[in-house]
């Protein structure tokens, strides 16, 4: 019988401890205090861990709003959400508050496989969530590895998808938002944008699948009807168990993920009276190519 070795991370780090969370993606980082300013060495090491593992989890962080913003900015410029104005934290426009309490979802429920804001011409590079309230084991967030999704498609499918482009629109987000009376209605949405179906990661050069259920309406030059089953198939393929890390939240976790090579999904399995509160920040990215 083959013996399965637990492979260590391919890089070792001076400034923190890293433990892989599962075979698909995701690593836990300990021994770093995100409340402290970053220096170049730490920033470089964190970025390289981020590029390798796609989702980094920092447990037991004690940071203020300003410190979350400062940490977010070590990776680039903050990108505000163009549509969820009602989610902006008072006094901190750079932080979105996603909350569930007493049977109500404030500012979106995210039980759909998606990558954030791909309806923008220049969608985000990374997202960060700082957990302020949760019942542990309820409302986990799942992440999937879109490099592996691409790598495990057949050669024929990859060749077919390679030149294809998809339309991304915020119409579905608007519909989901406006269906709930307690959300501020989104009145106008920007025109849809076109992105490649396979994107090249600007920092690693690796190819990743780049479609999602939230924003892709159709492939360019195809109808929505024709596109639907292929979008569904690709999302289904990307989100097989082998390509997923499921994060079980604890209060004070900070999790950051690479929007260029993952999708995520929130498991809405909590009771009506449970409180879940996340503070989200977002870093702007590059135009996908
Ligand atoms: C998001 C999102 C995930 C969560 O912030 O973009 O989808 O766990 N939320 O609340
Ligand atoms: Mn999201």
mmCIF file of N, CA, C and O in Angstrom, residues 168-239:
data_model
loop_
_atom_site.group_PDB
_atom_site.id
_atom_site.type_symbol
_atom_site.label_atom_id
_atom_site.label_comp_id
_atom_site.label_asym_id
_atom_site.label_seq_id
_atom_site.Cartn_x
_atom_site.Cartn_y
_atom_site.Cartn_z
ATOM 1 N N UNK A 168 -20.214 39.475 -17.017
ATOM 2 C CA UNK A 168 -20.446 39.505 -15.570
ATOM 3 C C UNK A 168 -21.333 40.712 -15.253
ATOM 4 O O UNK A 168 -21.016 41.833 -15.635
ATOM 5 N N UNK A 169 -22.434 40.449 -14.548
ATOM 6 C CA UNK A 169 -23.380 41.522 -14.261
ATOM 7 C C UNK A 169 -23.802 41.479 -12.794
ATOM 8 O O UNK A 169 -23.863 40.404 -12.187
ATOM 9 N N UNK A 170 -24.139 42.654 -12.260
ATOM 10 C CA UNK A 170 -24.586 42.684 -10.857
ATOM 11 C C UNK A 170 -26.116 42.586 -10.738
ATOM 12 O O UNK A 170 -26.672 42.844 -9.679
ATOM 13 N N UNK A 171 -26.781 42.181 -11.838
ATOM 14 C CA UNK A 171 -28.251 42.107 -11.810
ATOM 15 C C UNK A 171 -28.768 41.126 -10.749
ATOM 16 O O UNK A 171 -29.745 41.411 -10.049
ATOM 17 N N UNK A 172 -28.111 39.995 -10.623
ATOM 18 C CA UNK A 172 -28.565 38.995 -9.651
ATOM 19 C C UNK A 172 -28.345 39.494 -8.219
ATOM 20 O O UNK A 172 -29.200 39.321 -7.343
ATOM 21 N N UNK A 173 -27.214 40.145 -8.000
ATOM 22 C CA UNK A 173 -26.949 40.736 -6.678
ATOM 23 C C UNK A 173 -28.026 41.763 -6.338
ATOM 24 O O UNK A 173 -28.554 41.792 -5.229
ATOM 25 N N UNK A 174 -28.381 42.567 -7.317
ATOM 26 C CA UNK A 174 -29.433 43.568 -7.112
ATOM 27 C C UNK A 174 -30.754 42.877 -6.759
ATOM 28 O O UNK A 174 -31.439 43.268 -5.817
ATOM 29 N N UNK A 175 -31.091 41.819 -7.513
ATOM 30 C CA UNK A 175 -32.342 41.096 -7.248
ATOM 31 C C UNK A 175 -32.344 40.483 -5.849
ATOM 32 O O UNK A 175 -33.323 40.580 -5.124
ATOM 33 N N UNK A 176 -31.219 39.849 -5.484
ATOM 34 C CA UNK A 176 -31.152 39.219 -4.162
ATOM 35 C C UNK A 176 -31.235 40.270 -3.057
ATOM 36 O O UNK A 176 -31.880 40.073 -2.045
ATOM 37 N N UNK A 177 -30.569 41.395 -3.275
ATOM 38 C CA UNK A 177 -30.587 42.467 -2.276
ATOM 39 C C UNK A 177 -31.989 43.056 -2.124
ATOM 40 O O UNK A 177 -32.497 43.227 -1.016
ATOM 41 N N UNK A 178 -32.606 43.345 -3.259
ATOM 42 C CA UNK A 178 -33.871 44.072 -3.222
ATOM 43 C C UNK A 178 -35.060 43.211 -2.797
ATOM 44 O O UNK A 178 -36.123 43.728 -2.470
ATOM 45 N N UNK A 179 -34.838 41.889 -2.785
ATOM 46 C CA UNK A 179 -35.925 41.005 -2.346
ATOM 47 C C UNK A 179 -36.180 41.138 -0.851
ATOM 48 O O UNK A 179 -37.218 40.719 -0.353
ATOM 49 N N UNK A 180 -35.241 41.699 -0.114
ATOM 50 C CA UNK A 180 -35.374 41.811 1.340
ATOM 51 C C UNK A 180 -35.712 43.242 1.728
ATOM 52 O O UNK A 180 -34.965 44.163 1.414
ATOM 53 N N UNK A 181 -36.807 43.382 2.441
ATOM 54 C CA UNK A 181 -37.299 44.725 2.722
ATOM 55 C C UNK A 181 -36.361 45.520 3.632
ATOM 56 O O UNK A 181 -36.357 46.739 3.613
ATOM 57 N N UNK A 182 -35.531 44.815 4.435
ATOM 58 C CA UNK A 182 -34.677 45.551 5.357
ATOM 59 C C UNK A 182 -33.369 46.013 4.727
ATOM 60 O O UNK A 182 -32.581 46.699 5.359
ATOM 61 N N UNK A 183 -33.090 45.615 3.471
ATOM 62 C CA UNK A 183 -31.902 46.151 2.795
ATOM 63 C C UNK A 183 -32.272 47.449 2.089
ATOM 64 O O UNK A 183 -33.398 47.611 1.623
ATOM 65 N N UNK A 184 -31.317 48.364 2.001
ATOM 66 C CA UNK A 184 -31.543 49.554 1.184
ATOM 67 C C UNK A 184 -31.538 49.096 -0.274
ATOM 68 O O UNK A 184 -30.583 48.448 -0.714
ATOM 69 N N UNK A 185 -32.616 49.371 -1.046
ATOM 70 C CA UNK A 185 -32.659 48.871 -2.430
ATOM 71 C C UNK A 185 -31.506 49.427 -3.269
ATOM 72 O O UNK A 185 -31.118 50.585 -3.099
ATOM 73 N N UNK A 186 -30.973 48.565 -4.129
ATOM 74 C CA UNK A 186 -29.974 49.018 -5.105
ATOM 75 C C UNK A 186 -30.760 49.448 -6.330
ATOM 76 O O UNK A 186 -31.427 48.631 -6.969
ATOM 77 N N UNK A 187 -30.719 50.757 -6.653
ATOM 78 C CA UNK A 187 -31.586 51.270 -7.718
ATOM 79 C C UNK A 187 -30.994 51.034 -9.089
ATOM 80 O O UNK A 187 -31.649 50.561 -9.986
ATOM 81 N N UNK A 188 -29.720 51.403 -9.241
ATOM 82 C CA UNK A 188 -29.123 51.282 -10.569
ATOM 83 C C UNK A 188 -27.884 50.422 -10.499
ATOM 84 O O UNK A 188 -27.138 50.496 -9.523
ATOM 85 N N UNK A 189 -27.689 49.643 -11.530
ATOM 86 C CA UNK A 189 -26.473 48.831 -11.572
ATOM 87 C C UNK A 189 -25.644 49.236 -12.782
ATOM 88 O O UNK A 189 -26.186 49.695 -13.786
ATOM 89 N N UNK A 190 -24.316 49.058 -12.683
ATOM 90 C CA UNK A 190 -23.470 49.409 -13.828
ATOM 91 C C UNK A 190 -23.685 48.417 -14.976
ATOM 92 O O UNK A 190 -24.172 47.311 -14.750
ATOM 93 N N UNK A 191 -23.329 48.804 -16.205
ATOM 94 C CA UNK A 191 -23.453 47.859 -17.331
ATOM 95 C C UNK A 191 -22.549 46.644 -17.106
ATOM 96 O O UNK A 191 -21.537 46.751 -16.419
ATOM 97 N N UNK A 192 -22.936 45.477 -17.684
ATOM 98 C CA UNK A 192 -22.109 44.282 -17.497
ATOM 99 C C UNK A 192 -20.712 44.455 -18.093
ATOM 100 O O UNK A 192 -20.507 45.316 -18.960
ATOM 101 N N UNK A 193 -19.784 43.650 -17.611
ATOM 102 C CA UNK A 193 -18.413 43.703 -18.133
ATOM 103 C C UNK A 193 -18.028 42.323 -18.668
ATOM 104 O O UNK A 193 -18.675 41.327 -18.362
ATOM 105 N N UNK A 194 -16.963 42.306 -19.456
ATOM 106 C CA UNK A 194 -16.511 41.056 -20.070
ATOM 107 C C UNK A 194 -15.157 40.662 -19.481
ATOM 108 O O UNK A 194 -14.249 41.500 -19.400
ATOM 109 N N UNK A 195 -15.052 39.396 -19.050
ATOM 110 C CA UNK A 195 -13.781 38.894 -18.528
ATOM 111 C C UNK A 195 -13.443 37.566 -19.207
ATOM 112 O O UNK A 195 -14.349 36.819 -19.602
ATOM 113 N N UNK A 196 -12.147 37.243 -19.258
ATOM 114 C CA UNK A 196 -11.778 35.922 -19.786
ATOM 115 C C UNK A 196 -12.286 34.815 -18.862
ATOM 116 O O UNK A 196 -12.386 35.015 -17.648
ATOM 117 N N UNK A 197 -12.590 33.665 -19.433
ATOM 118 C CA UNK A 197 -13.086 32.519 -18.659
ATOM 119 C C UNK A 197 -11.922 31.826 -17.931
ATOM 120 O O UNK A 197 -12.082 31.279 -16.849
ATOM 121 N N UNK A 198 -10.766 31.887 -18.546
ATOM 122 C CA UNK A 198 -9.541 31.411 -17.901
ATOM 123 C C UNK A 198 -8.663 32.635 -17.698
ATOM 124 O O UNK A 198 -8.360 33.335 -18.657
ATOM 125 N N UNK A 199 -8.275 32.898 -16.471
ATOM 126 C CA UNK A 199 -7.405 34.055 -16.261
ATOM 127 C C UNK A 199 -6.018 33.603 -15.818
ATOM 128 O O UNK A 199 -5.856 32.518 -15.263
ATOM 129 N N UNK A 200 -5.067 34.486 -16.093
ATOM 130 C CA UNK A 200 -3.695 34.234 -15.669
ATOM 131 C C UNK A 200 -3.446 35.076 -14.428
ATOM 132 O O UNK A 200 -3.674 36.288 -14.437
ATOM 133 N N UNK A 201 -3.016 34.438 -13.375
ATOM 134 C CA UNK A 201 -2.786 35.175 -12.129
ATOM 135 C C UNK A 201 -1.627 36.150 -12.326
ATOM 136 O O UNK A 201 -0.548 35.751 -12.754
ATOM 137 N N UNK A 202 -1.845 37.433 -12.027
ATOM 138 C CA UNK A 202 -0.802 38.411 -12.350
ATOM 139 C C UNK A 202 0.481 38.249 -11.526
ATOM 140 O O UNK A 202 1.536 38.722 -11.941
ATOM 141 N N UNK A 203 0.404 37.584 -10.376
ATOM 142 C CA UNK A 203 1.631 37.435 -9.574
ATOM 143 C C UNK A 203 2.293 36.067 -9.723
ATOM 144 O O UNK A 203 3.508 35.962 -9.614
ATOM 145 N N UNK A 204 1.498 35.016 -9.935
ATOM 146 C CA UNK A 204 2.105 33.677 -10.026
ATOM 147 C C UNK A 204 2.249 33.208 -11.465
ATOM 148 O O UNK A 204 2.982 32.255 -11.736
ATOM 149 N N UNK A 205 1.512 33.829 -12.382
ATOM 150 C CA UNK A 205 1.536 33.387 -13.778
ATOM 151 C C UNK A 205 0.739 32.113 -14.028
ATOM 152 O O UNK A 205 0.698 31.611 -15.145
ATOM 153 N N UNK A 206 0.096 31.577 -12.984
ATOM 154 C CA UNK A 206 -0.667 30.337 -13.161
ATOM 155 C C UNK A 206 -2.058 30.623 -13.720
ATOM 156 O O UNK A 206 -2.638 31.684 -13.457
ATOM 157 N N UNK A 207 -2.610 29.660 -14.436
ATOM 158 C CA UNK A 207 -3.961 29.823 -14.983
ATOM 159 C C UNK A 207 -5.007 29.349 -13.992
ATOM 160 O O UNK A 207 -4.822 28.310 -13.336
ATOM 161 N N UNK A 208 -6.095 30.094 -13.917
ATOM 162 C CA UNK A 208 -7.190 29.742 -13.009
ATOM 163 C C UNK A 208 -8.508 29.888 -13.754
ATOM 164 O O UNK A 208 -8.663 30.759 -14.618
ATOM 165 N N UNK A 209 -9.466 29.033 -13.385
ATOM 166 C CA UNK A 209 -10.823 29.171 -13.911
ATOM 167 C C UNK A 209 -11.429 30.443 -13.314
ATOM 168 O O UNK A 209 -11.229 30.735 -12.135
ATOM 169 N N UNK A 210 -12.160 31.213 -14.129
ATOM 170 C CA UNK A 210 -12.696 32.485 -13.632
ATOM 171 C C UNK A 210 -14.147 32.677 -14.078
ATOM 172 O O UNK A 210 -14.468 33.524 -14.910
ATOM 173 N N UNK A 211 -15.026 31.836 -13.524
ATOM 174 C CA UNK A 211 -16.475 32.035 -13.691
ATOM 175 C C UNK A 211 -17.071 31.878 -12.297
ATOM 176 O O UNK A 211 -16.432 31.315 -11.416
ATOM 177 N N UNK A 212 -18.261 32.387 -12.075
ATOM 178 C CA UNK A 212 -18.908 32.171 -10.779
ATOM 179 C C UNK A 212 -20.419 32.280 -10.941
ATOM 180 O O UNK A 212 -20.920 32.820 -11.936
ATOM 181 N N UNK A 213 -21.144 31.768 -9.945
ATOM 182 C CA UNK A 213 -22.606 31.682 -10.058
ATOM 183 C C UNK A 213 -23.300 32.999 -9.800
ATOM 184 O O UNK A 213 -24.467 33.165 -10.114
ATOM 185 N N UNK A 214 -22.588 33.928 -9.169
ATOM 186 C CA UNK A 214 -23.229 35.149 -8.728
ATOM 187 C C UNK A 214 -23.339 36.187 -9.846
ATOM 188 O O UNK A 214 -24.308 36.930 -9.918
ATOM 189 N N UNK A 215 -22.345 36.249 -10.684
ATOM 190 C CA UNK A 215 -22.260 37.374 -11.622
ATOM 191 C C UNK A 215 -22.223 36.990 -13.104
ATOM 192 O O UNK A 215 -22.538 37.824 -13.953
ATOM 193 N N UNK A 216 -21.821 35.760 -13.437
ATOM 194 C CA UNK A 216 -21.751 35.404 -14.866
ATOM 195 C C UNK A 216 -23.165 35.143 -15.380
ATOM 196 O O UNK A 216 -23.881 34.287 -14.868
ATOM 197 N N UNK A 217 -23.563 35.907 -16.393
ATOM 198 C CA UNK A 217 -24.888 35.708 -16.977
ATOM 199 C C UNK A 217 -24.816 34.811 -18.212
ATOM 200 O O UNK A 217 -25.723 34.029 -18.472
ATOM 201 N N UNK A 218 -23.739 34.952 -18.978
ATOM 202 C CA UNK A 218 -23.594 34.163 -20.210
ATOM 203 C C UNK A 218 -22.187 34.302 -20.776
ATOM 204 O O UNK A 218 -21.437 35.195 -20.382
ATOM 205 N N UNK A 219 -21.848 33.399 -21.681
ATOM 206 C CA UNK A 219 -20.584 33.529 -22.405
ATOM 207 C C UNK A 219 -20.818 34.488 -23.568
ATOM 208 O O UNK A 219 -21.932 34.578 -24.100
ATOM 209 N N UNK A 220 -19.777 35.194 -23.949
ATOM 210 C CA UNK A 220 -19.902 36.157 -25.038
ATOM 211 C C UNK A 220 -20.271 35.417 -26.327
ATOM 212 O O UNK A 220 -19.731 34.338 -26.610
ATOM 213 N N UNK A 221 -21.224 35.980 -27.048
ATOM 214 C CA UNK A 221 -21.762 35.399 -28.290
ATOM 215 C C UNK A 221 -22.601 34.146 -28.064
ATOM 216 O O UNK A 221 -22.868 33.391 -29.002
ATOM 217 N N UNK A 222 -23.012 33.918 -26.831
ATOM 218 C CA UNK A 222 -23.937 32.808 -26.555
ATOM 219 C C UNK A 222 -25.095 33.339 -25.725
ATOM 220 O O UNK A 222 -24.951 34.327 -24.999
ATOM 221 N N UNK A 223 -26.231 32.680 -25.798
ATOM 222 C CA UNK A 223 -27.385 33.109 -25.010
ATOM 223 C C UNK A 223 -27.230 32.660 -23.557
ATOM 224 O O UNK A 223 -26.423 31.775 -23.255
ATOM 225 N N UNK A 224 -28.049 33.236 -22.689
ATOM 226 C CA UNK A 224 -28.048 32.807 -21.283
ATOM 227 C C UNK A 224 -28.448 31.340 -21.187
ATOM 228 O O UNK A 224 -27.891 30.573 -20.408
ATOM 229 N N UNK A 225 -29.417 30.979 -21.992
ATOM 230 C CA UNK A 225 -29.897 29.601 -21.978
ATOM 231 C C UNK A 225 -28.792 28.625 -22.366
ATOM 232 O O UNK A 225 -28.577 27.599 -21.726
ATOM 233 N N UNK A 226 -28.050 28.981 -23.421
ATOM 234 C CA UNK A 226 -26.956 28.110 -23.867
ATOM 235 C C UNK A 226 -25.826 28.056 -22.851
ATOM 236 O O UNK A 226 -25.150 27.041 -22.703
ATOM 237 N N UNK A 227 -25.632 29.160 -22.153
ATOM 238 C CA UNK A 227 -24.475 29.261 -21.252
ATOM 239 C C UNK A 227 -24.700 28.556 -19.930
ATOM 240 O O UNK A 227 -23.759 28.079 -19.298
ATOM 241 N N UNK A 228 -25.959 28.526 -19.493
ATOM 242 C CA UNK A 228 -26.255 28.132 -18.122
ATOM 243 C C UNK A 228 -25.679 26.774 -17.724
ATOM 244 O O UNK A 228 -25.049 26.627 -16.677
ATOM 245 N N UNK A 229 -25.884 25.771 -18.589
ATOM 246 C CA UNK A 229 -25.445 24.439 -18.151
ATOM 247 C C UNK A 229 -23.922 24.361 -18.076
ATOM 248 O O UNK A 229 -23.383 23.658 -17.223
ATOM 249 N N UNK A 230 -23.225 25.107 -18.915
ATOM 250 C CA UNK A 230 -21.750 25.079 -18.834
ATOM 251 C C UNK A 230 -21.255 25.835 -17.599
ATOM 252 O O UNK A 230 -20.340 25.384 -16.911
ATOM 253 N N UNK A 231 -21.882 26.985 -17.301
ATOM 254 C CA UNK A 231 -21.500 27.702 -16.068
ATOM 255 C C UNK A 231 -21.747 26.793 -14.865
ATOM 256 O O UNK A 231 -20.878 26.620 -13.996
ATOM 257 N N UNK A 232 -22.923 26.172 -14.843
ATOM 258 C CA UNK A 232 -23.251 25.284 -13.718
ATOM 259 C C UNK A 232 -22.242 24.142 -13.616
ATOM 260 O O UNK A 232 -21.791 23.793 -12.531
ATOM 261 N N UNK A 233 -21.896 23.568 -14.752
ATOM 262 C CA UNK A 233 -20.935 22.462 -14.719
ATOM 263 C C UNK A 233 -19.587 22.935 -14.162
ATOM 264 O O UNK A 233 -18.976 22.277 -13.312
ATOM 265 N N UNK A 234 -19.130 24.078 -14.635
ATOM 266 C CA UNK A 234 -17.792 24.549 -14.217
ATOM 267 C C UNK A 234 -17.759 24.886 -12.725
ATOM 268 O O UNK A 234 -16.792 24.579 -12.027
ATOM 269 N N UNK A 235 -18.833 25.504 -12.233
ATOM 270 C CA UNK A 235 -18.887 25.820 -10.798
ATOM 271 C C UNK A 235 -18.948 24.529 -9.990
ATOM 272 O O UNK A 235 -18.267 24.370 -8.975
ATOM 273 N N UNK A 236 -19.721 23.580 -10.488
ATOM 274 C CA UNK A 236 -19.829 22.289 -9.824
ATOM 275 C C UNK A 236 -18.474 21.578 -9.795
ATOM 276 O O UNK A 236 -18.044 21.035 -8.770
ATOM 277 N N UNK A 237 -17.777 21.615 -10.898
ATOM 278 C CA UNK A 237 -16.449 21.001 -10.985
ATOM 279 C C UNK A 237 -15.472 21.686 -10.020
ATOM 280 O O UNK A 237 -14.712 21.036 -9.309
ATOM 281 N N UNK A 238 -15.534 23.007 -9.985
ATOM 282 C CA UNK A 238 -14.606 23.773 -9.138
ATOM 283 C C UNK A 238 -14.838 23.517 -7.656
ATOM 284 O O UNK A 238 -13.928 23.658 -6.844
ATOM 285 N N UNK A 239 -16.067 23.143 -7.311
ATOM 286 C CA UNK A 239 -16.424 23.080 -5.891
ATOM 287 C C UNK A 239 -16.576 21.648 -5.377
ATOM 288 O O UNK A 239 -17.254 21.403 -4.387
#
